[in-house]
mmCIF file of C-alpha atoms and ligand atoms in Angstrom:
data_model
loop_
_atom_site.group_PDB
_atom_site.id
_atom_site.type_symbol
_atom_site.label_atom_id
_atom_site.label_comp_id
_atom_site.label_asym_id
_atom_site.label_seq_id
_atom_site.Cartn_x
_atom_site.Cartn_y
_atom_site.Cartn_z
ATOM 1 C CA UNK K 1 48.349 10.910 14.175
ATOM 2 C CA UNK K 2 50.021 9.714 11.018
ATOM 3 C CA UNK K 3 48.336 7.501 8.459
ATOM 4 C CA UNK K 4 49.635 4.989 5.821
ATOM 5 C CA UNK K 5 49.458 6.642 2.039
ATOM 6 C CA UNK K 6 47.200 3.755 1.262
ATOM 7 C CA UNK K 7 45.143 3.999 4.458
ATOM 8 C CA UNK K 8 44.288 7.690 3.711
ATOM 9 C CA UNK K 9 43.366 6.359 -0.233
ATOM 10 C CA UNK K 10 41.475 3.483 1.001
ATOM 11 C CA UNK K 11 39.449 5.864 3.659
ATOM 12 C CA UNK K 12 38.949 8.803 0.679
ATOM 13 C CA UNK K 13 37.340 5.901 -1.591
ATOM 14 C CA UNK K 14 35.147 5.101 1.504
ATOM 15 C CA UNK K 15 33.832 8.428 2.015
ATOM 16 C CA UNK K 16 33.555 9.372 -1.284
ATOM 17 C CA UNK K 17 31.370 6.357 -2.353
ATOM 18 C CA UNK K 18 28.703 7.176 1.111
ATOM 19 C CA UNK K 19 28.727 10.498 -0.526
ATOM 20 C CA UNK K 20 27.657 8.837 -3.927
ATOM 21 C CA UNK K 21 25.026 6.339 -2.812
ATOM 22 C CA UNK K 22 23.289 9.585 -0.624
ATOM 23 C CA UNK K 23 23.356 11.441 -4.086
ATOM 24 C CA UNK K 24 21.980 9.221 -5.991
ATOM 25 C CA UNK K 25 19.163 8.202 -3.105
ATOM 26 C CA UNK K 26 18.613 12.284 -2.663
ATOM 27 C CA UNK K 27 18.399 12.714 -6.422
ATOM 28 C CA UNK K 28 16.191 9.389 -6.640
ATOM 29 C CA UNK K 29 13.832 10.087 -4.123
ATOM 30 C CA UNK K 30 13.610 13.714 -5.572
ATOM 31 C CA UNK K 31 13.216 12.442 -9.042
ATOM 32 C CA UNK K 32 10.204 10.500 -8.220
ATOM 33 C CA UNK K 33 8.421 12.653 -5.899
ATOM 34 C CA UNK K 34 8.362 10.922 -2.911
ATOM 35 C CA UNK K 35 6.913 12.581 0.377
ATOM 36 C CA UNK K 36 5.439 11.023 3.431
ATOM 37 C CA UNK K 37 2.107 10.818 3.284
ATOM 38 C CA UNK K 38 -0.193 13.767 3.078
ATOM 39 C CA UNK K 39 -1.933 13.803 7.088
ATOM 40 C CA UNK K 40 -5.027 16.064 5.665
ATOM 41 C CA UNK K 41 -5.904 14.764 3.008
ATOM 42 C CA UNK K 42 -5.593 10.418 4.031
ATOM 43 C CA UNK K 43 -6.430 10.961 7.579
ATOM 44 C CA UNK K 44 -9.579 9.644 9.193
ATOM 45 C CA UNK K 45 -10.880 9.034 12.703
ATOM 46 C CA UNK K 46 -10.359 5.529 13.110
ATOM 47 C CA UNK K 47 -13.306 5.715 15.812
ATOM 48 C CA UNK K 48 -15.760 6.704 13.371
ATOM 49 C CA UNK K 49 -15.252 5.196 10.723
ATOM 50 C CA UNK K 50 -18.651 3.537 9.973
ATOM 51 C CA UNK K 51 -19.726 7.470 9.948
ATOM 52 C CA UNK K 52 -17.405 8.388 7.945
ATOM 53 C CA UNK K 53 -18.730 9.173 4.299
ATOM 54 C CA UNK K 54 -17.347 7.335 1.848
ATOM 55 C CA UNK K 55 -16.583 4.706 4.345
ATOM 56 C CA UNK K 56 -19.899 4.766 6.354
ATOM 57 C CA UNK K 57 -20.868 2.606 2.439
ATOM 58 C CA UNK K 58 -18.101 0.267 0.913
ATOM 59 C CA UNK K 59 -18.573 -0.160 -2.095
ATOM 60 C CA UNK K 60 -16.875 -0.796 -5.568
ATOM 61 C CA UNK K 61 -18.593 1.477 -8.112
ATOM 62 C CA UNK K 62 -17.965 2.339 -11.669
ATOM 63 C CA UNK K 63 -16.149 5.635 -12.074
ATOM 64 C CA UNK K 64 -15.371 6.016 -15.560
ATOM 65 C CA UNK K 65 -14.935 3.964 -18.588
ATOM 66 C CA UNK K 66 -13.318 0.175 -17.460
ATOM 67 C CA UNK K 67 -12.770 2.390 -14.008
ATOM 68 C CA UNK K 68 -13.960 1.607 -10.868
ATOM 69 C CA UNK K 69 -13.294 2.862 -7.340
ATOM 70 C CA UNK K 70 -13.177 0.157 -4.328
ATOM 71 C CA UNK K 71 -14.127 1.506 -0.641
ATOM 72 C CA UNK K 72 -13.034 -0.776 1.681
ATOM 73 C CA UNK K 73 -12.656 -1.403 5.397
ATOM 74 C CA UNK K 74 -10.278 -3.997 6.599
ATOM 75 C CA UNK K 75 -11.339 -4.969 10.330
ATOM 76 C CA UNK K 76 -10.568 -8.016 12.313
ATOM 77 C CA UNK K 77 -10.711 -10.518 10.422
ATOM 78 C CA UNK K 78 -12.152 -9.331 7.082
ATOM 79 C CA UNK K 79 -12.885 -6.314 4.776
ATOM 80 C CA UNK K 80 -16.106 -5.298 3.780
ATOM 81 C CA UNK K 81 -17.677 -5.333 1.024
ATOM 82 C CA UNK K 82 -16.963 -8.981 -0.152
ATOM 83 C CA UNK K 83 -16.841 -10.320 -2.291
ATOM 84 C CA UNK K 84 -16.504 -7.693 -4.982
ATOM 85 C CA UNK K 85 -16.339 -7.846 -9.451
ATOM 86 C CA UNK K 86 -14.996 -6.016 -12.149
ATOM 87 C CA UNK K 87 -14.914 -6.660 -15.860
ATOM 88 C CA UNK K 88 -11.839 -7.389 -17.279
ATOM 89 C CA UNK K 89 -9.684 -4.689 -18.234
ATOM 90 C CA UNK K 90 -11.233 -2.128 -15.308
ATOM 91 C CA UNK K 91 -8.787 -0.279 -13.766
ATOM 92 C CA UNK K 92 -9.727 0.001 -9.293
ATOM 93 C CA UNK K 93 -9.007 2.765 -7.546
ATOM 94 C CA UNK K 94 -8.940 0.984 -3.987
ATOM 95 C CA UNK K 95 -9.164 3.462 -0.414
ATOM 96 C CA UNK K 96 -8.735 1.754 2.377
ATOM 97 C CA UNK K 97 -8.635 1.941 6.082
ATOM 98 C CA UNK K 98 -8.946 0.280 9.002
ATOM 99 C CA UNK K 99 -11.703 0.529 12.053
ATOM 100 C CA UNK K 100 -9.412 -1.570 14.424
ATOM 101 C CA UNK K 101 -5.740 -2.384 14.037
ATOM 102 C CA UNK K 102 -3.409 -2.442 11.689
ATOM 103 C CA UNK K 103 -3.939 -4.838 8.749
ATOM 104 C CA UNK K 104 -2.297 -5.284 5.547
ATOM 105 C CA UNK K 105 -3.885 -5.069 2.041
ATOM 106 C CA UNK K 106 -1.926 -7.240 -0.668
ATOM 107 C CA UNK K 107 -2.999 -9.271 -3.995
ATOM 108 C CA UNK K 108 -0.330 -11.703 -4.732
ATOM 109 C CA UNK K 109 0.703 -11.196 -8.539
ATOM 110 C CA UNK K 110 0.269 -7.849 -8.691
ATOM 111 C CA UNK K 111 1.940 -4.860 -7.548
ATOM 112 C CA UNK K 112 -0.801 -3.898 -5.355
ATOM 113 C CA UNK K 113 0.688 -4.117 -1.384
ATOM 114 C CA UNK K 114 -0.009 -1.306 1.145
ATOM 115 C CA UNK K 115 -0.318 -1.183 4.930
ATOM 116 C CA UNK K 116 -4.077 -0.223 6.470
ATOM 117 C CA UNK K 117 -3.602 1.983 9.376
ATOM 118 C CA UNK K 118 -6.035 3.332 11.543
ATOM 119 C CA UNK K 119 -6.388 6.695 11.050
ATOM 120 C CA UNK K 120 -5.245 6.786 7.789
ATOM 121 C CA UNK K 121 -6.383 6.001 4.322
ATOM 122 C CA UNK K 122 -4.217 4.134 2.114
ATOM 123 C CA UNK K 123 -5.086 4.278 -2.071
ATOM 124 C CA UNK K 124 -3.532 2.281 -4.599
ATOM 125 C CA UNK K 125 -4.668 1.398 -8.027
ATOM 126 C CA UNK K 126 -4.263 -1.619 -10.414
ATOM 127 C CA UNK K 127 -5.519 -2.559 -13.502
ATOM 128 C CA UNK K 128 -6.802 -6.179 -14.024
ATOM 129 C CA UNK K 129 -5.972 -6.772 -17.359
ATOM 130 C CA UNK K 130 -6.448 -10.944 -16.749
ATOM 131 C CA UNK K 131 -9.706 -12.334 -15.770
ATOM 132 C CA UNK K 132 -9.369 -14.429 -12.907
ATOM 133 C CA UNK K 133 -10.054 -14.779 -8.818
ATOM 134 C CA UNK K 134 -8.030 -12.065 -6.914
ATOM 135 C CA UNK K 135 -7.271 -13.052 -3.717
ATOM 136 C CA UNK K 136 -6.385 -10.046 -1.103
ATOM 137 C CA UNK K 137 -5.044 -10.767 1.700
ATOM 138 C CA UNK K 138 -3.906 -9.254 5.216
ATOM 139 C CA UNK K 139 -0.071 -9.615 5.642
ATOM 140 C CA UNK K 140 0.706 -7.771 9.000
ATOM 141 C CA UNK K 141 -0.208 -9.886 11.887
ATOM 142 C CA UNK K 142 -2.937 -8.760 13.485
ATOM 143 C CA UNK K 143 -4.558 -11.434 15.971
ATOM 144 C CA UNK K 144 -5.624 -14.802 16.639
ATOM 145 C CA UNK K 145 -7.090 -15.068 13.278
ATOM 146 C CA UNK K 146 -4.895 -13.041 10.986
ATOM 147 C CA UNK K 147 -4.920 -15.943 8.902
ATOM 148 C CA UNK K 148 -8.321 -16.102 8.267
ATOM 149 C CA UNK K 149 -8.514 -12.327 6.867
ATOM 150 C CA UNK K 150 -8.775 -12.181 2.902
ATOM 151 C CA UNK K 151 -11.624 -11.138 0.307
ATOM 152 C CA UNK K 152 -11.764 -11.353 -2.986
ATOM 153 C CA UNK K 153 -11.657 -9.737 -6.635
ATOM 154 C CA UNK K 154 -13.849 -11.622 -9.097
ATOM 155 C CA UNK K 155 -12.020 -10.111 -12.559
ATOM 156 C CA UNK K 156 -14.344 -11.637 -15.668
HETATM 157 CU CU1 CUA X 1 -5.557 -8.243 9.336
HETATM 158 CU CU2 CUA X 1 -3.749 -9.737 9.574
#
């Protein structure tokens, strides 16, 4: 088969920049430690959860100093406990699963925006640094009144 001169220049710039975007996504992901989740240590039995120690009490308790940890199970349509309050400044550890479906778990103006599946425990962490009314809210569909499904974060 022969090829133009510029074909075969146009085709080596092709595959050389795929071969530069993998890098740097290999070297990124690498670079940050990224892995799929750990299935020992997040994983729960979505049947049991109201069992389930810490789960079988959510709670937000203090931790540390302006540290707090938030247990929470999202169901359809809410997540327990509500609502909840931290001083300002307080830094929550939220764990969170779900004893139904999946749900979402986001708080709009802040970084904090994970997916609750069953069977698995999702953490993230945020520090409040603003006093204010947190609203969380589920943002994956997840019936009739999906809508409906928030709590909130009293931050004073
Ligand atoms: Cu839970 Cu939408």
């Amino acid at each position: 088969m022969h090829m133009h001169r510029l074909e075969k220049v146009w085709l080596s710039i092709g595959v050389s920049m795929l071969a530069v975007f993998l890098l740097i996504l290999g070297v990124m992901t690498f670079g940050q430690g990224m892995a799929p989740p750990n299935k020992h240590v997040n994983h729960i039995d979505p049947t049991k959860v109201s069992e389930t120690a810490p789960f079988d009490q959510p709670q937000i308790k203090q931790i540390g100093d302006n540290e707090y940890e938030a247990v929470m199970v999202a169901y359809a349509f809410g997540y327990d406990p509500t609502p909840m309050e931290v001083p300002v400044g307080s830094k929550v550890n939220f764990k969170v699963t779900s004893s139904d479906v999946v749900h979402g778990f986001q708080i709009p103006k802040t970084n904090v925006n994970v997916m609750v599946t069953p069977g698995e425990i999702s953490e993230v962490s945020h520090t409040f640094d603003k006093p204010g009314e947190y609203l969380i809210i589920c943002n994956e569909y997840c019936g009739i009144s999906h809508e409906m499904m928030k709590t909130t974060l009293v931050v004073k």
